[in-house]
Amino acid sequence: MAAGPEASEHLVSHPDVDMVSFTGSTTIGSRIGEVCGAQIKPTVLELGGKSAAIVLEDADLDTTIPTLLGISVIPSSGQSCVCQSRFLVPRSRHDEIVERLVAALAEVKVGDPHDPEVQMGPLITEAHRERVLGFIERAVDQGAKVAFGGGIPEGLTEGRYVEPTLLTNVTSDMEIAQEEVFGPVVAVIAYEDEDDAVRIANDSKYGLAGSVFTSDIAHGFEIARRIRVGTFSVNSYSADFNSPFGGFKKSGIGREHGVAGFESYLIPKTISVDPSVTLPEEIVRSADTVTRGV
């Protein structure tokens, strides 16, 4: 059974809780940080994201297009903090890429996730579906165009389904380009050159994840170094459980996974003695195996 806000805040603020690790929304994470900060209590906060997938001029669309869908709308119906929800594409290839994306989205089967042929299931609650549809409606009001989807799938009125949705004519200052939708909605944003693409990718209060698609992997690494996010992939997106995972800016503080994840739960302690003193043998032995304490 999940605890409500009152019980959760009691647990977070309790003096016997030495450290808090939280995965969830930036709003709740901010409140947890406020409570823990007042107590000088360490936290690890893995919060929201608005990740950008940058498609460079030389990207191979035959492999890029299916990968883009596989790291955005298809997994968990876009209900993922690392969902690549902004596709940054060169203006010179914009129409071609949009056409290919629309054709690929038309092949995505939405429905009961128990069906092995289904690729995309429902959203978590009715209220969340209405929230996602609200984002789409406001995006259109602000000038975006629905290239694909935008509503409830035909024949799936029962349940919490939203069509995989592709929005074009989006600019970086729109709500749909700045706020986390947490649903199967992707905004396509055209850029003029690579510097412009980097600028747009970094134009976000979030900094959790991102990706770049290019035929030149070395150049992909150059782009990766310029994007201010915690995890970034070239020609894919995946989180390695052996590597640190977390974000910059309002995507959180601290890291999960790998050695860095364990270190978040440890507090270094130093014990020193006069260097001229010969230490007892049992202390020397223990120092070989015990390097940290709490």
PDB file of C-alpha atoms in Angstrom:
ATOM      1  CA  MET A   1       0.000   0.000   0.000  1.00  0.00           C
ATOM      2  CA  ALA A   2       1.375   3.411  -0.950  1.00  0.00           C
ATOM      3  CA  ALA A   3       1.597   6.100   1.695  1.00  0.00           C
ATOM      4  CA  GLY A   4      -0.179   9.419   1.205  1.00  0.00           C
ATOM      5  CA  PRO A   5       1.448  12.870   1.377  1.00  0.00           C
ATOM      6  CA  GLU A   6       1.006  13.260   5.140  1.00  0.00           C
ATOM      7  CA  ALA A   7       2.598   9.911   6.039  1.00  0.00           C
ATOM      8  CA  SER A   8       5.359  10.417   3.474  1.00  0.00           C
ATOM      9  CA  GLU A   9       6.288  13.838   4.803  1.00  0.00           C
ATOM     10  CA  HIS A  10       6.327  12.456   8.349  1.00  0.00           C
ATOM     11  CA  LEU A  11       8.770   9.755   7.246  1.00  0.00           C
ATOM     12  CA  VAL A  12      11.005  12.173   5.344  1.00  0.00           C
ATOM     13  CA  SER A  13      11.134  14.642   8.228  1.00  0.00           C
ATOM     14  CA  HIS A  14      11.564  12.068  11.014  1.00  0.00           C
ATOM     15  CA  PRO A  15      14.864  12.603  12.888  1.00  0.00           C
ATOM     16  CA  ASP A  16      15.619   8.864  12.872  1.00  0.00           C
ATOM     17  CA  VAL A  17      15.767   8.841   9.052  1.00  0.00           C
ATOM     18  CA  ASP A  18      19.390   9.661   8.178  1.00  0.00           C
ATOM     19  CA  MET A  19      19.066   9.955   4.401  1.00  0.00           C
ATOM     20  CA  VAL A  20      16.299  10.148   1.770  1.00  0.00           C
ATOM     21  CA  SER A  21      16.411   8.814  -1.788  1.00  0.00           C
ATOM     22  CA  PHE A  22      13.460   9.796  -3.970  1.00  0.00           C
ATOM     23  CA  THR A  23      12.441   9.213  -7.576  1.00  0.00           C
ATOM     24  CA  GLY A  24       9.503  11.236  -8.836  1.00  0.00           C
ATOM     25  CA  SER A  25       8.351  14.708  -9.802  1.00  0.00           C
ATOM     26  CA  THR A  26      10.421  17.842  -9.465  1.00  0.00           C
ATOM     27  CA  THR A  27       7.675  19.462  -7.382  1.00  0.00           C
ATOM     28  CA  ILE A  28       7.750  16.729  -4.726  1.00  0.00           C
ATOM     29  CA  GLY A  29      11.548  16.507  -4.942  1.00  0.00           C
ATOM     30  CA  SER A  30      11.789  20.216  -4.226  1.00  0.00           C
ATOM     31  CA  ARG A  31       9.649  19.783  -1.113  1.00  0.00           C
ATOM     32  CA  ILE A  32      11.779  16.844   0.059  1.00  0.00           C
ATOM     33  CA  GLY A  33      14.913  18.918  -0.491  1.00  0.00           C
ATOM     34  CA  GLU A  34      13.390  21.739   1.561  1.00  0.00           C
ATOM     35  CA  VAL A  35      12.549  19.445   4.492  1.00  0.00           C
ATOM     36  CA  CYS A  36      15.898  17.630   4.416  1.00  0.00           C
ATOM     37  CA  GLY A  37      17.839  20.845   3.958  1.00  0.00           C
ATOM     38  CA  ALA A  38      16.346  22.251   7.149  1.00  0.00           C
ATOM     39  CA  GLN A  39      17.671  19.160   8.968  1.00  0.00           C
ATOM     40  CA  ILE A  40      21.019  19.041   7.106  1.00  0.00           C
ATOM     41  CA  LYS A  41      19.972  15.583   5.922  1.00  0.00           C
ATOM     42  CA  PRO A  42      21.509  14.157   2.715  1.00  0.00           C
ATOM     43  CA  THR A  43      19.251  13.352  -0.226  1.00  0.00           C
ATOM     44  CA  VAL A  44      19.404  11.746  -3.646  1.00  0.00           C
ATOM     45  CA  LEU A  45      16.715  13.166  -5.923  1.00  0.00           C
ATOM     46  CA  GLU A  46      16.026  11.636  -9.343  1.00  0.00           C
ATOM     47  CA  LEU A  47      13.376  13.923 -10.782  1.00  0.00           C
ATOM     48  CA  GLY A  48      11.830  15.003 -14.069  1.00  0.00           C
ATOM     49  CA  GLY A  49      13.231  15.338 -17.554  1.00  0.00           C
ATOM     50  CA  LYS A  50      12.625  16.838 -20.980  1.00  0.00           C
ATOM     51  CA  SER A  51      15.237  14.964 -22.939  1.00  0.00           C
ATOM     52  CA  ALA A  52      16.298  15.969 -26.439  1.00  0.00           C
ATOM     53  CA  ALA A  53      17.257  13.549 -29.204  1.00  0.00           C
ATOM     54  CA  ILE A  54      19.419  15.435 -31.711  1.00  0.00           C
ATOM     55  CA  VAL A  55      19.343  14.116 -35.271  1.00  0.00           C
ATOM     56  CA  LEU A  56      22.377  15.371 -37.189  1.00  0.00           C
ATOM     57  CA  GLU A  57      22.521  15.956 -40.939  1.00  0.00           C
ATOM     58  CA  ASP A  58      24.423  12.717 -41.564  1.00  0.00           C
ATOM     59  CA  ALA A  59      22.132  10.427 -39.540  1.00  0.00           C
ATOM     60  CA  ASP A  60      21.027   7.177 -41.185  1.00  0.00           C
ATOM     61  CA  LEU A  61      17.253   7.441 -41.003  1.00  0.00           C
ATOM     62  CA  ASP A  62      16.713   3.742 -41.651  1.00  0.00           C
ATOM     63  CA  THR A  63      18.127   2.999 -38.212  1.00  0.00           C
ATOM     64  CA  THR A  64      17.421   6.324 -36.528  1.00  0.00           C
ATOM     65  CA  ILE A  65      13.634   6.458 -37.004  1.00  0.00           C
ATOM     66  CA  PRO A  66      12.770   3.128 -35.299  1.00  0.00           C
ATOM     67  CA  THR A  67      15.276   3.899 -32.538  1.00  0.00           C
ATOM     68  CA  LEU A  68      13.656   7.265 -31.892  1.00  0.00           C
ATOM     69  CA  LEU A  69      10.272   5.613 -31.363  1.00  0.00           C
ATOM     70  CA  GLY A  70      11.900   3.001 -29.146  1.00  0.00           C
ATOM     71  CA  ILE A  71      13.301   5.640 -26.793  1.00  0.00           C
ATOM     72  CA  SER A  72      10.272   7.918 -26.688  1.00  0.00           C
ATOM     73  CA  VAL A  73       6.610   6.970 -27.067  1.00  0.00           C
ATOM     74  CA  ILE A  74       6.763   3.169 -27.085  1.00  0.00           C
ATOM     75  CA  PRO A  75       8.400   2.320 -23.717  1.00  0.00           C
ATOM     76  CA  SER A  76       5.791   2.749 -20.967  1.00  0.00           C
ATOM     77  CA  SER A  77       3.711   4.914 -23.327  1.00  0.00           C
ATOM     78  CA  GLY A  78       6.177   7.737 -22.763  1.00  0.00           C
ATOM     79  CA  GLN A  79       5.747   7.500 -18.989  1.00  0.00           C
ATOM     80  CA  SER A  80       9.482   7.560 -18.340  1.00  0.00           C
ATOM     81  CA  CYS A  81      11.699  10.255 -16.855  1.00  0.00           C
ATOM     82  CA  VAL A  82      14.269   9.685 -19.613  1.00  0.00           C
ATOM     83  CA  CYS A  83      11.736   9.726 -22.461  1.00  0.00           C
ATOM     84  CA  GLN A  84      13.309  11.479 -25.454  1.00  0.00           C
ATOM     85  CA  SER A  85      10.385  13.846 -25.882  1.00  0.00           C
ATOM     86  CA  ARG A  86      12.060  16.520 -28.010  1.00  0.00           C
ATOM     87  CA  PHE A  87      13.313  15.552 -31.470  1.00  0.00           C
ATOM     88  CA  LEU A  88      15.731  18.199 -32.723  1.00  0.00           C
ATOM     89  CA  VAL A  89      16.102  17.875 -36.484  1.00  0.00           C
ATOM     90  CA  PRO A  90      18.009  19.879 -39.121  1.00  0.00           C
ATOM     91  CA  ARG A  91      15.709  22.228 -40.967  1.00  0.00           C
ATOM     92  CA  SER A  92      17.098  20.931 -44.268  1.00  0.00           C
ATOM     93  CA  ARG A  93      15.784  17.415 -43.477  1.00  0.00           C
ATOM     94  CA  HIS A  94      12.756  18.384 -41.393  1.00  0.00           C
ATOM     95  CA  ASP A  95      10.029  17.365 -43.846  1.00  0.00           C
ATOM     96  CA  GLU A  96      11.752  14.115 -44.743  1.00  0.00           C
ATOM     97  CA  ILE A  97      12.185  13.129 -41.083  1.00  0.00           C
ATOM     98  CA  VAL A  98       8.622  14.057 -40.147  1.00  0.00           C
ATOM     99  CA  GLU A  99       7.273  12.021 -43.071  1.00  0.00           C
ATOM    100  CA  ARG A 100       9.322   8.999 -41.966  1.00  0.00           C
ATOM    101  CA  LEU A 101       8.217   9.403 -38.345  1.00  0.00           C
ATOM    102  CA  VAL A 102       4.551   9.623 -39.290  1.00  0.00           C
ATOM    103  CA  ALA A 103       4.820   6.463 -41.382  1.00  0.00           C
ATOM    104  CA  ALA A 104       6.527   4.638 -38.506  1.00  0.00           C
ATOM    105  CA  LEU A 105       3.981   5.812 -35.923  1.00  0.00           C
ATOM    106  CA  ALA A 106       1.161   4.569 -38.142  1.00  0.00           C
ATOM    107  CA  GLU A 107       2.572   1.057 -37.656  1.00  0.00           C
ATOM    108  CA  VAL A 108       2.608   1.232 -33.853  1.00  0.00           C
ATOM    109  CA  LYS A 109      -0.081  -1.000 -32.394  1.00  0.00           C
ATOM    110  CA  VAL A 110      -1.775   0.472 -29.329  1.00  0.00           C
ATOM    111  CA  GLY A 111      -3.922  -1.618 -27.000  1.00  0.00           C
ATOM    112  CA  ASP A 112      -4.036  -4.195 -24.229  1.00  0.00           C
ATOM    113  CA  PRO A 113      -0.430  -4.831 -23.120  1.00  0.00           C
ATOM    114  CA  HIS A 114      -1.308  -8.482 -22.518  1.00  0.00           C
ATOM    115  CA  ASP A 115      -1.517  -8.840 -26.305  1.00  0.00           C
ATOM    116  CA  PRO A 116       1.983  -9.817 -27.506  1.00  0.00           C
ATOM    117  CA  GLU A 117       1.471  -7.844 -30.729  1.00  0.00           C
ATOM    118  CA  VAL A 118       0.767  -4.594 -28.865  1.00  0.00           C
ATOM    119  CA  GLN A 119       3.656  -2.144 -28.683  1.00  0.00           C
ATOM    120  CA  MET A 120       2.107   0.646 -26.606  1.00  0.00           C
ATOM    121  CA  GLY A 121      -0.329   0.337 -23.718  1.00  0.00           C
ATOM    122  CA  PRO A 122      -2.446   2.746 -21.659  1.00  0.00           C
ATOM    123  CA  LEU A 123      -1.531   5.546 -19.289  1.00  0.00           C
ATOM    124  CA  ILE A 124      -1.550   5.039 -15.545  1.00  0.00           C
ATOM    125  CA  THR A 125      -4.804   6.830 -14.610  1.00  0.00           C
ATOM    126  CA  GLU A 126      -7.778   8.562 -16.182  1.00  0.00           C
ATOM    127  CA  ALA A 127      -6.674  11.837 -14.604  1.00  0.00           C
ATOM    128  CA  HIS A 128      -3.234  11.512 -16.158  1.00  0.00           C
ATOM    129  CA  ARG A 129      -4.751  10.830 -19.585  1.00  0.00           C
ATOM    130  CA  GLU A 130      -6.705  14.078 -19.303  1.00  0.00           C
ATOM    131  CA  ARG A 131      -3.514  15.872 -18.274  1.00  0.00           C
ATOM    132  CA  VAL A 132      -1.668  14.558 -21.351  1.00  0.00           C
ATOM    133  CA  LEU A 133      -4.536  15.485 -23.678  1.00  0.00           C
ATOM    134  CA  GLY A 134      -4.512  18.938 -22.087  1.00  0.00           C
ATOM    135  CA  PHE A 135      -0.855  19.380 -23.026  1.00  0.00           C
ATOM    136  CA  ILE A 136      -1.662  18.498 -26.644  1.00  0.00           C
ATOM    137  CA  GLU A 137      -4.618  20.887 -26.767  1.00  0.00           C
ATOM    138  CA  ARG A 138      -2.604  23.780 -25.344  1.00  0.00           C
ATOM    139  CA  ALA A 139       0.273  23.060 -27.733  1.00  0.00           C
ATOM    140  CA  VAL A 140      -2.093  23.412 -30.690  1.00  0.00           C
ATOM    141  CA  ASP A 141      -3.489  26.618 -29.195  1.00  0.00           C
ATOM    142  CA  GLN A 142       0.084  27.957 -29.043  1.00  0.00           C
ATOM    143  CA  GLY A 143       0.733  27.182 -32.711  1.00  0.00           C
ATOM    144  CA  ALA A 144       1.915  23.573 -32.838  1.00  0.00           C
ATOM    145  CA  LYS A 145       0.529  21.240 -35.494  1.00  0.00           C
ATOM    146  CA  VAL A 146      -0.486  17.627 -34.959  1.00  0.00           C
ATOM    147  CA  ALA A 147       1.386  15.575 -37.552  1.00  0.00           C
ATOM    148  CA  PHE A 148       0.134  12.308 -36.084  1.00  0.00           C
ATOM    149  CA  GLY A 149      -2.185  11.231 -33.268  1.00  0.00           C
ATOM    150  CA  GLY A 150      -3.361  13.818 -30.811  1.00  0.00           C
ATOM    151  CA  GLY A 151      -6.346  12.031 -29.336  1.00  0.00           C
ATOM    152  CA  ILE A 152      -7.813   8.763 -28.111  1.00  0.00           C
ATOM    153  CA  PRO A 153      -7.175   5.750 -30.379  1.00  0.00           C
ATOM    154  CA  GLU A 154     -10.165   4.595 -32.392  1.00  0.00           C
ATOM    155  CA  GLY A 155     -11.894   1.662 -30.735  1.00  0.00           C
ATOM    156  CA  LEU A 156     -10.126   2.193 -27.395  1.00  0.00           C
ATOM    157  CA  THR A 157     -12.576   4.444 -25.607  1.00  0.00           C
ATOM    158  CA  GLU A 158     -12.514   2.095 -22.609  1.00  0.00           C
ATOM    159  CA  GLY A 159      -9.278   2.509 -20.717  1.00  0.00           C
ATOM    160  CA  ARG A 160      -6.664   5.216 -20.459  1.00  0.00           C
ATOM    161  CA  TYR A 161      -5.235   5.285 -23.964  1.00  0.00           C
ATOM    162  CA  VAL A 162      -3.710   8.195 -25.860  1.00  0.00           C
ATOM    163  CA  GLU A 163      -2.471   7.927 -29.447  1.00  0.00           C
ATOM    164  CA  PRO A 164       1.273   8.227 -29.985  1.00  0.00           C
ATOM    165  CA  THR A 165       1.444  11.895 -30.901  1.00  0.00           C
ATOM    166  CA  LEU A 166       3.888  13.846 -33.042  1.00  0.00           C
ATOM    167  CA  LEU A 167       3.761  17.645 -32.887  1.00  0.00           C
ATOM    168  CA  THR A 168       5.485  19.905 -35.402  1.00  0.00           C
ATOM    169  CA  ASN A 169       5.852  23.687 -35.777  1.00  0.00           C
ATOM    170  CA  VAL A 170       7.104  23.697 -32.182  1.00  0.00           C
ATOM    171  CA  THR A 171       9.473  26.339 -30.850  1.00  0.00           C
ATOM    172  CA  SER A 172      11.622  26.020 -27.746  1.00  0.00           C
ATOM    173  CA  ASP A 173       9.640  28.615 -25.785  1.00  0.00           C
ATOM    174  CA  MET A 174       6.356  26.668 -25.953  1.00  0.00           C
ATOM    175  CA  GLU A 175       5.030  24.798 -22.937  1.00  0.00           C
ATOM    176  CA  ILE A 176       5.182  21.496 -24.841  1.00  0.00           C
ATOM    177  CA  ALA A 177       8.935  22.007 -25.349  1.00  0.00           C
ATOM    178  CA  GLN A 178       9.623  22.937 -21.738  1.00  0.00           C
ATOM    179  CA  GLU A 179       7.356  20.904 -19.463  1.00  0.00           C
ATOM    180  CA  GLU A 180       7.474  17.152 -18.843  1.00  0.00           C
ATOM    181  CA  VAL A 181       4.327  15.561 -20.317  1.00  0.00           C
ATOM    182  CA  PHE A 182       5.065  12.008 -19.129  1.00  0.00           C
ATOM    183  CA  GLY A 183       3.083  10.541 -21.979  1.00  0.00           C
ATOM    184  CA  PRO A 184       3.379   9.458 -25.642  1.00  0.00           C
ATOM    185  CA  VAL A 185       3.875  12.965 -27.002  1.00  0.00           C
ATOM    186  CA  VAL A 186       6.929  14.143 -28.940  1.00  0.00           C
ATOM    187  CA  ALA A 187       7.710  17.666 -30.115  1.00  0.00           C
ATOM    188  CA  VAL A 188       9.747  18.090 -33.306  1.00  0.00           C
ATOM    189  CA  ILE A 189      11.889  21.227 -33.257  1.00  0.00           C
ATOM    190  CA  ALA A 190      13.868  22.353 -36.310  1.00  0.00           C
ATOM    191  CA  TYR A 191      17.376  23.763 -35.846  1.00  0.00           C
ATOM    192  CA  GLU A 192      19.570  25.796 -38.189  1.00  0.00           C
ATOM    193  CA  ASP A 193      23.021  24.351 -37.423  1.00  0.00           C
ATOM    194  CA  GLU A 194      24.734  22.245 -34.765  1.00  0.00           C
ATOM    195  CA  ASP A 195      25.339  25.181 -32.435  1.00  0.00           C
ATOM    196  CA  ASP A 196      21.631  25.939 -32.618  1.00  0.00           C
ATOM    197  CA  ALA A 197      20.813  22.284 -31.856  1.00  0.00           C
ATOM    198  CA  VAL A 198      23.064  22.339 -28.783  1.00  0.00           C
ATOM    199  CA  ARG A 199      21.498  25.602 -27.638  1.00  0.00           C
ATOM    200  CA  ILE A 200      17.970  24.194 -27.954  1.00  0.00           C
ATOM    201  CA  ALA A 201      18.906  20.945 -26.214  1.00  0.00           C
ATOM    202  CA  ASN A 202      20.303  22.905 -23.262  1.00  0.00           C
ATOM    203  CA  ASP A 203      17.364  25.329 -23.236  1.00  0.00           C
ATOM    204  CA  SER A 204      15.572  23.466 -20.453  1.00  0.00           C
ATOM    205  CA  LYS A 205      15.242  23.618 -16.696  1.00  0.00           C
ATOM    206  CA  TYR A 206      15.862  19.852 -16.785  1.00  0.00           C
ATOM    207  CA  GLY A 207      19.077  17.962 -17.446  1.00  0.00           C
ATOM    208  CA  LEU A 208      18.446  14.249 -17.053  1.00  0.00           C
ATOM    209  CA  ALA A 209      19.149  12.541 -20.381  1.00  0.00           C
ATOM    210  CA  GLY A 210      19.674  12.996 -24.080  1.00  0.00           C
ATOM    211  CA  SER A 211      20.953  11.451 -27.287  1.00  0.00           C
ATOM    212  CA  VAL A 212      22.464  12.246 -30.661  1.00  0.00           C
ATOM    213  CA  PHE A 213      22.204  10.404 -33.982  1.00  0.00           C
ATOM    214  CA  THR A 214      25.038  10.586 -36.471  1.00  0.00           C
ATOM    215  CA  SER A 215      27.127   8.471 -38.831  1.00  0.00           C
ATOM    216  CA  ASP A 216      30.262   9.814 -37.140  1.00  0.00           C
ATOM    217  CA  ILE A 217      30.461   8.347 -33.622  1.00  0.00           C
ATOM    218  CA  ALA A 218      33.490  10.465 -32.686  1.00  0.00           C
ATOM    219  CA  HIS A 219      31.542  13.585 -33.601  1.00  0.00           C
ATOM    220  CA  GLY A 220      28.626  12.245 -31.578  1.00  0.00           C
ATOM    221  CA  PHE A 221      30.885  12.247 -28.517  1.00  0.00           C
ATOM    222  CA  GLU A 222      31.797  15.877 -29.249  1.00  0.00           C
ATOM    223  CA  ILE A 223      28.112  16.781 -29.211  1.00  0.00           C
ATOM    224  CA  ALA A 224      27.574  14.720 -26.037  1.00  0.00           C
ATOM    225  CA  ARG A 225      30.181  16.755 -24.155  1.00  0.00           C
ATOM    226  CA  ARG A 226      28.281  19.959 -24.952  1.00  0.00           C
ATOM    227  CA  ILE A 227      24.904  18.843 -23.608  1.00  0.00           C
ATOM    228  CA  ARG A 228      24.363  19.491 -19.892  1.00  0.00           C
ATOM    229  CA  VAL A 229      22.659  16.274 -18.814  1.00  0.00           C
ATOM    230  CA  GLY A 230      23.527  13.393 -16.516  1.00  0.00           C
ATOM    231  CA  THR A 231      23.303  10.588 -19.087  1.00  0.00           C
ATOM    232  CA  PHE A 232      23.713  10.779 -22.843  1.00  0.00           C
ATOM    233  CA  SER A 233      23.897   8.208 -25.641  1.00  0.00           C
ATOM    234  CA  VAL A 234      25.150   8.157 -29.225  1.00  0.00           C
ATOM    235  CA  ASN A 235      22.788   6.505 -31.755  1.00  0.00           C
ATOM    236  CA  SER A 236      20.636   5.050 -28.957  1.00  0.00           C
ATOM    237  CA  TYR A 237      19.567   5.711 -25.412  1.00  0.00           C
ATOM    238  CA  SER A 238      20.105   3.347 -22.524  1.00  0.00           C
ATOM    239  CA  ALA A 239      20.892   3.613 -18.819  1.00  0.00           C
ATOM    240  CA  ASP A 240      23.711   1.342 -17.672  1.00  0.00           C
ATOM    241  CA  PHE A 241      23.037   0.040 -14.160  1.00  0.00           C
ATOM    242  CA  ASN A 242      26.808  -0.130 -13.592  1.00  0.00           C
ATOM    243  CA  SER A 243      27.223   3.586 -14.323  1.00  0.00           C
ATOM    244  CA  PRO A 244      26.073   6.660 -12.389  1.00  0.00           C
ATOM    245  CA  PHE A 245      22.534   7.757 -13.200  1.00  0.00           C
ATOM    246  CA  GLY A 246      21.060  11.135 -12.311  1.00  0.00           C
ATOM    247  CA  GLY A 247      20.527  14.639 -13.572  1.00  0.00           C
ATOM    248  CA  PHE A 248      21.623  18.252 -13.660  1.00  0.00           C
ATOM    249  CA  LYS A 249      19.535  21.319 -12.867  1.00  0.00           C
ATOM    250  CA  LYS A 250      15.951  20.513 -11.811  1.00  0.00           C
ATOM    251  CA  SER A 251      16.350  16.865 -12.795  1.00  0.00           C
ATOM    252  CA  GLY A 252      17.822  16.257  -9.368  1.00  0.00           C
ATOM    253  CA  ILE A 253      20.939  15.873  -7.264  1.00  0.00           C
ATOM    254  CA  GLY A 254      23.086  12.869  -6.457  1.00  0.00           C
ATOM    255  CA  ARG A 255      23.446   9.661  -8.405  1.00  0.00           C
ATOM    256  CA  GLU A 256      21.920   6.193  -8.458  1.00  0.00           C
ATOM    257  CA  HIS A 257      23.442   2.977  -9.905  1.00  0.00           C
ATOM    258  CA  GLY A 258      27.033   1.825  -9.952  1.00  0.00           C
ATOM    259  CA  VAL A 259      29.668   2.698  -7.364  1.00  0.00           C
ATOM    260  CA  ALA A 260      28.389   6.279  -7.161  1.00  0.00           C
ATOM    261  CA  GLY A 261      24.963   4.960  -6.176  1.00  0.00           C
ATOM    262  CA  PHE A 262      26.403   3.014  -3.248  1.00  0.00           C
ATOM    263  CA  GLU A 263      28.520   5.966  -2.173  1.00  0.00           C
ATOM    264  CA  SER A 264      25.365   8.061  -1.752  1.00  0.00           C
ATOM    265  CA  TYR A 265      24.550   5.911   1.277  1.00  0.00           C
ATOM    266  CA  LEU A 266      28.017   6.125   2.835  1.00  0.00           C
ATOM    267  CA  ILE A 267      29.624   8.790   5.029  1.00  0.00           C
ATOM    268  CA  PRO A 268      33.439   8.954   5.050  1.00  0.00           C
ATOM    269  CA  LYS A 269      35.065   9.052   8.478  1.00  0.00           C
ATOM    270  CA  THR A 270      38.725   9.680   9.286  1.00  0.00           C
ATOM    271  CA  ILE A 271      40.525   8.375  12.391  1.00  0.00           C
ATOM    272  CA  SER A 272      44.066   9.650  12.845  1.00  0.00           C
ATOM    273  CA  VAL A 273      46.901   9.075  15.308  1.00  0.00           C
ATOM    274  CA  ASP A 274      50.365  10.471  15.885  1.00  0.00           C
ATOM    275  CA  PRO A 275      52.369   9.175  12.866  1.00  0.00           C
ATOM    276  CA  SER A 276      55.281   8.278  15.159  1.00  0.00           C
ATOM    277  CA  VAL A 277      53.131   5.751  17.032  1.00  0.00           C
ATOM    278  CA  THR A 278      53.244   2.070  16.033  1.00  0.00           C
ATOM    279  CA  LEU A 279      49.701   0.881  15.527  1.00  0.00           C
ATOM    280  CA  PRO A 280      48.488  -2.332  17.173  1.00  0.00           C
ATOM    281  CA  GLU A 281      48.369  -5.260  14.742  1.00  0.00           C
ATOM    282  CA  GLU A 282      44.576  -5.643  15.040  1.00  0.00           C
ATOM    283  CA  ILE A 283      44.155  -2.030  13.920  1.00  0.00           C
ATOM    284  CA  VAL A 284      46.415  -2.554  10.909  1.00  0.00           C
ATOM    285  CA  ARG A 285      44.479  -5.677   9.906  1.00  0.00           C
ATOM    286  CA  SER A 286      41.122  -3.942  10.196  1.00  0.00           C
ATOM    287  CA  ALA A 287      42.373  -0.999   8.150  1.00  0.00           C
ATOM    288  CA  ASP A 288      43.013  -3.366   5.250  1.00  0.00           C
ATOM    289  CA  THR A 289      39.339  -4.227   5.011  1.00  0.00           C
ATOM    290  CA  VAL A 290      37.397  -1.377   6.636  1.00  0.00           C
ATOM    291  CA  THR A 291      37.799   1.956   4.883  1.00  0.00           C
ATOM    292  CA  ARG A 292      34.465   3.592   5.692  1.00  0.00           C
ATOM    293  CA  GLY A 293      32.249   3.874   8.740  1.00  0.00           C
ATOM    294  CA  VAL A 294      28.934   5.381   9.813  1.00  0.00           C
TER     295      VAL A 294
END
